Amino acid sequence: MIKYIMVISMAFYCAVGYSQTGTNAKYVFLFIGDGMGVNQIYATEMYVDAKPGEIKVDRLLMTDFPVSSNMTTYSANTFVTGSAAAGTAMSTGFKTDNGILGKSPDKSIVYESISVKLKRAGFKVGILSSVMIDHATPASFYAHQDSRNMYYDISMELPTYDIDYFGGGGFHYRKGKNGDQPDSYENAIKYGYTIADSHDEFNKLKNGDEKVIAINPERYPLGEFYWVIDKREGALSLADFTQKGIEILDNDKGFFMMIEGGKIDWACHGNDGVTMIHEVLAFNDAIKEAYAFYLEHPDETLIIVTADHETGSMYTGINYAMHPELLQYQVISVQEFKRKMNDIKENNENNMVSFLQILDTIQSDFGLGNSAIGLGLDDNEKALLKRAYGNQFEGGNEVNPDADYLVSEEIKSIGETAAYILNKKAGIGWGSNDHSGMPVPVRVLGAGQEEFSRFFDNTDLPKKIQKVMGM
Ligand SMILES: [Zn+2]
């Protein structure tokens, strides 16, 4: 008899999901910090409120979540994944080759995304990113294309799944790469979408609105947010888009929201540690919005924070030393500093800018050269900067601020050199400009959190989410 009851209760337990309370997660937030490994989080925690000589760490909200585990990242064809393959695994439960979006490695099978499954089951769905909404990670949650680079095709596919809310960055190419294709905005409108890309339109969005594409009015030409460190006045943040998502999607049946901090990865590709830290802090602010919602619905809300892979093989500590307090003196992203150098060069065509003038700018933007704050430059470091200055101002080398970052061994631009020197002095090192194969952190809070408590494969993530949502 006892045995019989146990079987019955086990069956009941499984049928209703996996949370301790026996209730399913109705509201699920999946935060993906693109490129955010353990060290990216940890460096941020060392940076917050860092003071000279003080050894302490200020934990971010996610670090105090009750479940803390790890997840694999490898793709079908390599130990070192790309964002499209990682996103496909996390969205569909299948591994694919790097570069492919929502399809099998031979591209013959289309894998269905968890967003589409949840939408069909009656949940509202939101997909958010601080980079273009047709970029690899957000696209993995709706699109199926042979290549992640088919941005225009992805943008045309975007409105075909009735997903309730897209928020954040814009489309790469509204009319295709050559500007001669049908407008993807108009295509979305044809499918019944409203596009809000001004502050007024954004502010008017409200609970119950359906089929919304909300785009940050302050963004780079290709559609990604400006760098957080560069502090654009009045720009909407990832937290604003998350808060708006909660407002729009909140309903009795529940919702699923994927929120990507996309530029953590971009800063890591450029080995720009301070810019990365500001992106992690903005990502953390978005998590706080979900946490405030969780506090109102603690039994029915689940927050998962993870990453698709680590970027930069970043490490904390060089020769047993870390001086995170030195990082506060960098006040500009390397990308904007490159632009600044280009402007100086352009405006002084016939009037050569001296290395000393540039050293002044480096000091005000990176602190470098100021020994009073512990950032004096030795002869080697000056020589590195001089070489970069020579390349950029005398050698006639063009520095494209939007181009891919250079590898540290062949540092060419002044901004990259300055960041490299500052990172090194602060104890932040980089193994590469690319992704690494390490597992990523998983931090979870809320209904069904136990499901995530042991090391798991990235393909298990959507299965676990579906399970805790009672599907
Ligand atoms: Zn990625």
JSON list of C-alpha atoms in Angstrom, two decimals, residues 272-429:
[
{"chain": "A", "resi": 272, "resn": "ASP", "atom": "CA", "xyz": [38.52, 46.00, -23.47]},
{"chain": "A", "resi": 273, "resn": "GLY", "atom": "CA", "xyz": [38.08, 45.02, -19.81]},
{"chain": "A", "resi": 274, "resn": "VAL", "atom": "CA", "xyz": [36.58, 48.21, -18.41]},
{"chain": "A", "resi": 275, "resn": "THR", "atom": "CA", "xyz": [34.04, 48.53, -21.20]},
{"chain": "A", "resi": 276, "resn": "MET", "atom": "CA", "xyz": [33.10, 44.88, -20.58]},
{"chain": "A", "resi": 277, "resn": "ILE", "atom": "CA", "xyz": [32.60, 45.57, -16.86]},
{"chain": "A", "resi": 278, "resn": "HIS", "atom": "CA", "xyz": [30.17, 48.41, -17.63]},
{"chain": "A", "resi": 279, "resn": "GLU", "atom": "CA", "xyz": [28.23, 46.06, -19.91]},
{"chain": "A", "resi": 280, "resn": "VAL", "atom": "CA", "xyz": [28.03, 43.44, -17.14]},
{"chain": "A", "resi": 281, "resn": "LEU", "atom": "CA", "xyz": [26.75, 46.12, -14.74]},
{"chain": "A", "resi": 282, "resn": "ALA", "atom": "CA", "xyz": [24.02, 47.14, -17.21]},
{"chain": "A", "resi": 283, "resn": "PHE", "atom": "CA", "xyz": [23.12, 43.45, -17.62]},
{"chain": "A", "resi": 284, "resn": "ASN", "atom": "CA", "xyz": [22.94, 43.21, -13.83]},
{"chain": "A", "resi": 285, "resn": "ASP", "atom": "CA", "xyz": [20.54, 46.20, -13.81]},
{"chain": "A", "resi": 286, "resn": "ALA", "atom": "CA", "xyz": [18.25, 44.30, -16.20]},
{"chain": "A", "resi": 287, "resn": "ILE", "atom": "CA", "xyz": [18.35, 41.28, -13.87]},
{"chain": "A", "resi": 288, "resn": "LYS", "atom": "CA", "xyz": [17.26, 43.59, -11.04]},
{"chain": "A", "resi": 289, "resn": "GLU", "atom": "CA", "xyz": [14.06, 44.38, -12.97]},
{"chain": "A", "resi": 290, "resn": "ALA", "atom": "CA", "xyz": [13.26, 40.66, -13.14]},
{"chain": "A", "resi": 291, "resn": "TYR", "atom": "CA", "xyz": [14.13, 40.30, -9.46]},
{"chain": "A", "resi": 292, "resn": "ALA", "atom": "CA", "xyz": [11.65, 43.06, -8.52]},
{"chain": "A", "resi": 293, "resn": "PHE", "atom": "CA", "xyz": [8.99, 41.09, -10.43]},
{"chain": "A", "resi": 294, "resn": "TYR", "atom": "CA", "xyz": [10.09, 37.88, -8.69]},
{"chain": "A", "resi": 295, "resn": "LEU", "atom": "CA", "xyz": [9.56, 39.52, -5.30]},
{"chain": "A", "resi": 296, "resn": "GLU", "atom": "CA", "xyz": [5.94, 40.14, -6.25]},
{"chain": "A", "resi": 297, "resn": "HIS", "atom": "CA", "xyz": [5.42, 36.57, -7.56]},
{"chain": "A", "resi": 298, "resn": "PRO", "atom": "CA", "xyz": [8.05, 34.47, -5.75]},
{"chain": "A", "resi": 299, "resn": "ASP", "atom": "CA", "xyz": [6.25, 31.12, -6.11]},
{"chain": "A", "resi": 300, "resn": "GLU", "atom": "CA", "xyz": [5.67, 31.38, -9.84]},
{"chain": "A", "resi": 301, "resn": "THR", "atom": "CA", "xyz": [8.75, 33.18, -11.17]},
{"chain": "A", "resi": 302, "resn": "LEU", "atom": "CA", "xyz": [12.03, 31.65, -12.33]},
{"chain": "A", "resi": 303, "resn": "ILE", "atom": "CA", "xyz": [15.14, 33.68, -13.20]},
{"chain": "A", "resi": 304, "resn": "ILE", "atom": "CA", "xyz": [18.01, 31.94, -14.99]},
{"chain": "A", "resi": 305, "resn": "VAL", "atom": "CA", "xyz": [21.25, 33.82, -15.64]},
{"chain": "A", "resi": 306, "resn": "THR", "atom": "CA", "xyz": [23.83, 32.19, -17.88]},
{"chain": "A", "resi": 307, "resn": "ALA", "atom": "CA", "xyz": [26.02, 32.71, -20.95]},
{"chain": "A", "resi": 308, "resn": "ASP", "atom": "CA", "xyz": [26.42, 31.14, -24.37]},
{"chain": "A", "resi": 309, "resn": "HIS", "atom": "CA", "xyz": [30.23, 30.88, -24.06]},
{"chain": "A", "resi": 310, "resn": "GLU", "atom": "CA", "xyz": [33.15, 32.79, -22.60]},
{"chain": "A", "resi": 311, "resn": "THR", "atom": "CA", "xyz": [35.01, 35.30, -24.78]},
{"chain": "A", "resi": 312, "resn": "GLY", "atom": "CA", "xyz": [38.66, 36.35, -24.65]},
{"chain": "A", "resi": 313, "resn": "SER", "atom": "CA", "xyz": [39.96, 33.57, -22.36]},
{"chain": "A", "resi": 314, "resn": "MET", "atom": "CA", "xyz": [39.99, 36.32, -19.80]},
{"chain": "A", "resi": 315, "resn": "TYR", "atom": "CA", "xyz": [41.84, 35.85, -16.53]},
{"chain": "A", "resi": 316, "resn": "THR", "atom": "CA", "xyz": [41.99, 37.74, -13.27]},
{"chain": "A", "resi": 317, "resn": "GLY", "atom": "CA", "xyz": [45.40, 38.13, -11.64]},
{"chain": "A", "resi": 318, "resn": "ILE", "atom": "CA", "xyz": [48.86, 38.59, -13.12]},
{"chain": "A", "resi": 319, "resn": "ASN", "atom": "CA", "xyz": [51.89, 37.66, -10.99]},
{"chain": "A", "resi": 320, "resn": "TYR", "atom": "CA", "xyz": [49.67, 37.27, -7.93]},
{"chain": "A", "resi": 321, "resn": "ALA", "atom": "CA", "xyz": [48.42, 40.83, -8.32]},
{"chain": "A", "resi": 322, "resn": "MET", "atom": "CA", "xyz": [45.05, 42.46, -9.01]},
{"chain": "A", "resi": 323, "resn": "HIS", "atom": "CA", "xyz": [44.43, 46.20, -8.78]},
{"chain": "A", "resi": 324, "resn": "PRO", "atom": "CA", "xyz": [40.80, 46.61, -9.83]},
{"chain": "A", "resi": 325, "resn": "GLU", "atom": "CA", "xyz": [40.73, 50.15, -8.42]},
{"chain": "A", "resi": 326, "resn": "LEU", "atom": "CA", "xyz": [42.92, 51.27, -11.35]},
{"chain": "A", "resi": 327, "resn": "LEU", "atom": "CA", "xyz": [40.17, 50.41, -13.83]},
{"chain": "A", "resi": 328, "resn": "GLN", "atom": "CA", "xyz": [38.00, 53.35, -12.78]},
{"chain": "A", "resi": 329, "resn": "TYR", "atom": "CA", "xyz": [40.29, 55.73, -14.70]},
{"chain": "A", "resi": 330, "resn": "GLN", "atom": "CA", "xyz": [39.20, 54.45, -18.10]},
{"chain": "A", "resi": 331, "resn": "VAL", "atom": "CA", "xyz": [36.17, 56.58, -18.99]},
{"chain": "A", "resi": 332, "resn": "ILE", "atom": "CA", "xyz": [35.65, 55.76, -22.69]},
{"chain": "A", "resi": 333, "resn": "SER", "atom": "CA", "xyz": [35.24, 52.60, -24.76]},
{"chain": "A", "resi": 334, "resn": "VAL", "atom": "CA", "xyz": [38.17, 51.70, -26.99]},
{"chain": "A", "resi": 335, "resn": "GLN", "atom": "CA", "xyz": [35.82, 52.00, -29.97]},
{"chain": "A", "resi": 336, "resn": "GLU", "atom": "CA", "xyz": [34.88, 55.61, -29.14]},
{"chain": "A", "resi": 337, "resn": "PHE", "atom": "CA", "xyz": [38.50, 56.42, -28.35]},
{"chain": "A", "resi": 338, "resn": "LYS", "atom": "CA", "xyz": [39.45, 55.22, -31.84]},
{"chain": "A", "resi": 339, "resn": "ARG", "atom": "CA", "xyz": [36.79, 57.50, -33.26]},
{"chain": "A", "resi": 340, "resn": "LYS", "atom": "CA", "xyz": [38.14, 60.37, -31.17]},
{"chain": "A", "resi": 341, "resn": "MET", "atom": "CA", "xyz": [41.68, 59.77, -32.47]},
{"chain": "A", "resi": 342, "resn": "ASN", "atom": "CA", "xyz": [40.36, 59.69, -36.04]},
{"chain": "A", "resi": 343, "resn": "ASP", "atom": "CA", "xyz": [38.57, 63.00, -35.48]},
{"chain": "A", "resi": 344, "resn": "ILE", "atom": "CA", "xyz": [41.73, 64.59, -34.08]},
{"chain": "A", "resi": 345, "resn": "LYS", "atom": "CA", "xyz": [43.66, 63.34, -37.08]},
{"chain": "A", "resi": 346, "resn": "GLU", "atom": "CA", "xyz": [41.08, 64.55, -39.60]},
{"chain": "A", "resi": 347, "resn": "ASN", "atom": "CA", "xyz": [40.82, 67.98, -38.03]},
{"chain": "A", "resi": 348, "resn": "ASN", "atom": "CA", "xyz": [44.58, 68.46, -38.10]},
{"chain": "A", "resi": 349, "resn": "GLU", "atom": "CA", "xyz": [45.36, 67.48, -41.67]},
{"chain": "A", "resi": 350, "resn": "ASN", "atom": "CA", "xyz": [48.20, 69.94, -42.13]},
{"chain": "A", "resi": 351, "resn": "ASN", "atom": "CA", "xyz": [48.97, 70.53, -38.53]},
{"chain": "A", "resi": 352, "resn": "MET", "atom": "CA", "xyz": [50.64, 67.43, -37.10]},
{"chain": "A", "resi": 353, "resn": "VAL", "atom": "CA", "xyz": [49.41, 66.30, -33.71]},
{"chain": "A", "resi": 354, "resn": "SER", "atom": "CA", "xyz": [52.32, 65.69, -31.36]},
{"chain": "A", "resi": 355, "resn": "PHE", "atom": "CA", "xyz": [52.79, 62.49, -29.37]},
{"chain": "A", "resi": 356, "resn": "LEU", "atom": "CA", "xyz": [52.75, 64.62, -26.21]},
{"chain": "A", "resi": 357, "resn": "GLN", "atom": "CA", "xyz": [49.28, 65.91, -27.06]},
{"chain": "A", "resi": 358, "resn": "ILE", "atom": "CA", "xyz": [48.08, 62.35, -27.54]},
{"chain": "A", "resi": 359, "resn": "LEU", "atom": "CA", "xyz": [49.65, 61.31, -24.24]},
{"chain": "A", "resi": 360, "resn": "ASP", "atom": "CA", "xyz": [47.54, 64.01, -22.56]},
{"chain": "A", "resi": 361, "resn": "THR", "atom": "CA", "xyz": [44.38, 62.55, -24.05]},
{"chain": "A", "resi": 362, "resn": "ILE", "atom": "CA", "xyz": [45.44, 59.05, -23.02]},
{"chain": "A", "resi": 363, "resn": "GLN", "atom": "CA", "xyz": [45.91, 60.30, -19.48]},
{"chain": "A", "resi": 364, "resn": "SER", "atom": "CA", "xyz": [42.49, 61.92, -19.28]},
{"chain": "A", "resi": 365, "resn": "ASP", "atom": "CA", "xyz": [40.71, 58.91, -20.86]},
{"chain": "A", "resi": 366, "resn": "PHE", "atom": "CA", "xyz": [42.67, 55.99, -19.32]},
{"chain": "A", "resi": 367, "resn": "GLY", "atom": "CA", "xyz": [44.55, 57.54, -16.40]},
{"chain": "A", "resi": 368, "resn": "LEU", "atom": "CA", "xyz": [47.78, 56.27, -17.95]},
{"chain": "A", "resi": 369, "resn": "GLY", "atom": "CA", "xyz": [50.81, 58.45, -17.28]},
{"chain": "A", "resi": 370, "resn": "ASN", "atom": "CA", "xyz": [49.56, 59.67, -13.92]},
{"chain": "A", "resi": 371, "resn": "SER", "atom": "CA", "xyz": [51.91, 58.17, -11.33]},
{"chain": "A", "resi": 372, "resn": "ALA", "atom": "CA", "xyz": [50.00, 59.82, -8.46]},
{"chain": "A", "resi": 373, "resn": "ILE", "atom": "CA", "xyz": [47.18, 57.31, -9.01]},
{"chain": "A", "resi": 374, "resn": "GLY", "atom": "CA", "xyz": [49.50, 54.36, -9.61]},
{"chain": "A", "resi": 375, "resn": "LEU", "atom": "CA", "xyz": [49.36, 54.54, -13.40]},
{"chain": "A", "resi": 376, "resn": "GLY", "atom": "CA", "xyz": [52.78, 55.85, -14.32]},
{"chain": "A", "resi": 377, "resn": "LEU", "atom": "CA", "xyz": [54.15, 54.62, -17.64]},
{"chain": "A", "resi": 378, "resn": "ASP", "atom": "CA", "xyz": [57.51, 52.87, -17.92]},
{"chain": "A", "resi": 379, "resn": "ASP", "atom": "CA", "xyz": [59.74, 53.10, -21.00]},
{"chain": "A", "resi": 380, "resn": "ASN", "atom": "CA", "xyz": [58.35, 49.91, -22.55]},
{"chain": "A", "resi": 381, "resn": "GLU", "atom": "CA", "xyz": [54.79, 51.10, -22.21]},
{"chain": "A", "resi": 382, "resn": "LYS", "atom": "CA", "xyz": [55.65, 54.51, -23.64]},
{"chain": "A", "resi": 383, "resn": "ALA", "atom": "CA", "xyz": [57.35, 52.77, -26.54]},
{"chain": "A", "resi": 384, "resn": "LEU", "atom": "CA", "xyz": [54.24, 50.68, -27.21]},
{"chain": "A", "resi": 385, "resn": "LEU", "atom": "CA", "xyz": [52.09, 53.81, -27.26]},
{"chain": "A", "resi": 386, "resn": "LYS", "atom": "CA", "xyz": [54.62, 55.66, -29.39]},
{"chain": "A", "resi": 387, "resn": "ARG", "atom": "CA", "xyz": [54.55, 52.83, -31.92]},
{"chain": "A", "resi": 388, "resn": "ALA", "atom": "CA", "xyz": [50.75, 52.91, -31.99]},
{"chain": "A", "resi": 389, "resn": "TYR", "atom": "CA", "xyz": [50.85, 56.69, -32.39]},
{"chain": "A", "resi": 390, "resn": "GLY", "atom": "CA", "xyz": [53.34, 56.32, -35.23]},
{"chain": "A", "resi": 391, "resn": "ASN", "atom": "CA", "xyz": [51.13, 53.78, -37.01]},
{"chain": "A", "resi": 392, "resn": "GLN", "atom": "CA", "xyz": [48.05, 55.90, -36.67]},
{"chain": "A", "resi": 393, "resn": "PHE", "atom": "CA", "xyz": [49.33, 59.44, -37.12]},
{"chain": "A", "resi": 394, "resn": "GLU", "atom": "CA", "xyz": [52.54, 59.16, -39.10]},
{"chain": "A", "resi": 395, "resn": "GLY", "atom": "CA", "xyz": [52.37, 55.84, -40.90]},
{"chain": "A", "resi": 396, "resn": "GLY", "atom": "CA", "xyz": [49.14, 56.72, -42.63]},
{"chain": "A", "resi": 397, "resn": "ASN", "atom": "CA", "xyz": [47.42, 53.60, -41.25]},
{"chain": "A", "resi": 398, "resn": "GLU", "atom": "CA", "xyz": [43.67, 54.05, -41.20]},
{"chain": "A", "resi": 399, "resn": "VAL", "atom": "CA", "xyz": [41.96, 52.91, -38.03]},
{"chain": "A", "resi": 400, "resn": "ASN", "atom": "CA", "xyz": [38.37, 51.87, -38.62]},
{"chain": "A", "resi": 401, "resn": "PRO", "atom": "CA", "xyz": [36.51, 52.31, -35.34]},
{"chain": "A", "resi": 402, "resn": "ASP", "atom": "CA", "xyz": [33.86, 49.81, -36.44]},
{"chain": "A", "resi": 403, "resn": "ALA", "atom": "CA", "xyz": [36.28, 47.15, -37.62]},
{"chain": "A", "resi": 404, "resn": "ASP", "atom": "CA", "xyz": [37.07, 44.01, -35.72]},
{"chain": "A", "resi": 405, "resn": "TYR", "atom": "CA", "xyz": [39.54, 44.43, -32.93]},
{"chain": "A", "resi": 406, "resn": "LEU", "atom": "CA", "xyz": [43.20, 43.68, -33.43]},
{"chain": "A", "resi": 407, "resn": "VAL", "atom": "CA", "xyz": [45.05, 40.93, -31.61]},
{"chain": "A", "resi": 408, "resn": "SER", "atom": "CA", "xyz": [47.19, 42.08, -28.72]},
{"chain": "A", "resi": 409, "resn": "GLU", "atom": "CA", "xyz": [50.47, 40.82, -30.17]},
{"chain": "A", "resi": 410, "resn": "GLU", "atom": "CA", "xyz": [50.10, 43.20, -33.11]},
{"chain": "A", "resi": 411, "resn": "ILE", "atom": "CA", "xyz": [48.53, 46.11, -31.34]},
{"chain": "A", "resi": 412, "resn": "LYS", "atom": "CA", "xyz": [48.17, 48.93, -33.80]},
{"chain": "A", "resi": 413, "resn": "SER", "atom": "CA", "xyz": [45.66, 51.47, -32.62]},
{"chain": "A", "resi": 414, "resn": "ILE", "atom": "CA", "xyz": [46.39, 53.76, -29.68]},
{"chain": "A", "resi": 415, "resn": "GLY", "atom": "CA", "xyz": [43.12, 52.90, -27.92]},
{"chain": "A", "resi": 416, "resn": "GLU", "atom": "CA", "xyz": [43.78, 49.17, -27.99]},
{"chain": "A", "resi": 417, "resn": "THR", "atom": "CA", "xyz": [47.31, 49.71, -26.74]},
{"chain": "A", "resi": 418, "resn": "ALA", "atom": "CA", "xyz": [46.12, 51.92, -23.88]},
{"chain": "A", "resi": 419, "resn": "ALA", "atom": "CA", "xyz": [43.47, 49.36, -22.85]},
{"chain": "A", "resi": 420, "resn": "TYR", "atom": "CA", "xyz": [46.04, 46.57, -23.06]},
{"chain": "A", "resi": 421, "resn": "ILE", "atom": "CA", "xyz": [48.43, 48.46, -20.74]},
{"chain": "A", "resi": 422, "resn": "LEU", "atom": "CA", "xyz": [45.69, 49.44, -18.28]},
{"chain": "A", "resi": 423, "resn": "ASN", "atom": "CA", "xyz": [44.23, 45.91, -18.14]},
{"chain": "A", "resi": 424, "resn": "LYS", "atom": "CA", "xyz": [47.68, 44.48, -17.48]},
{"chain": "A", "resi": 425, "resn": "LYS", "atom": "CA", "xyz": [48.42, 46.96, -14.68]},
{"chain": "A", "resi": 426, "resn": "ALA", "atom": "CA", "xyz": [45.05, 46.12, -13.10]},
{"chain": "A", "resi": 427, "resn": "GLY", "atom": "CA", "xyz": [45.74, 42.38, -13.32]},
{"chain": "A", "resi": 428, "resn": "ILE", "atom": "CA", "xyz": [43.31, 41.54, -16.12]},
{"chain": "A", "resi": 429, "resn": "GLY", "atom": "CA", "xyz": [44.75, 39.32, -18.81]}
]
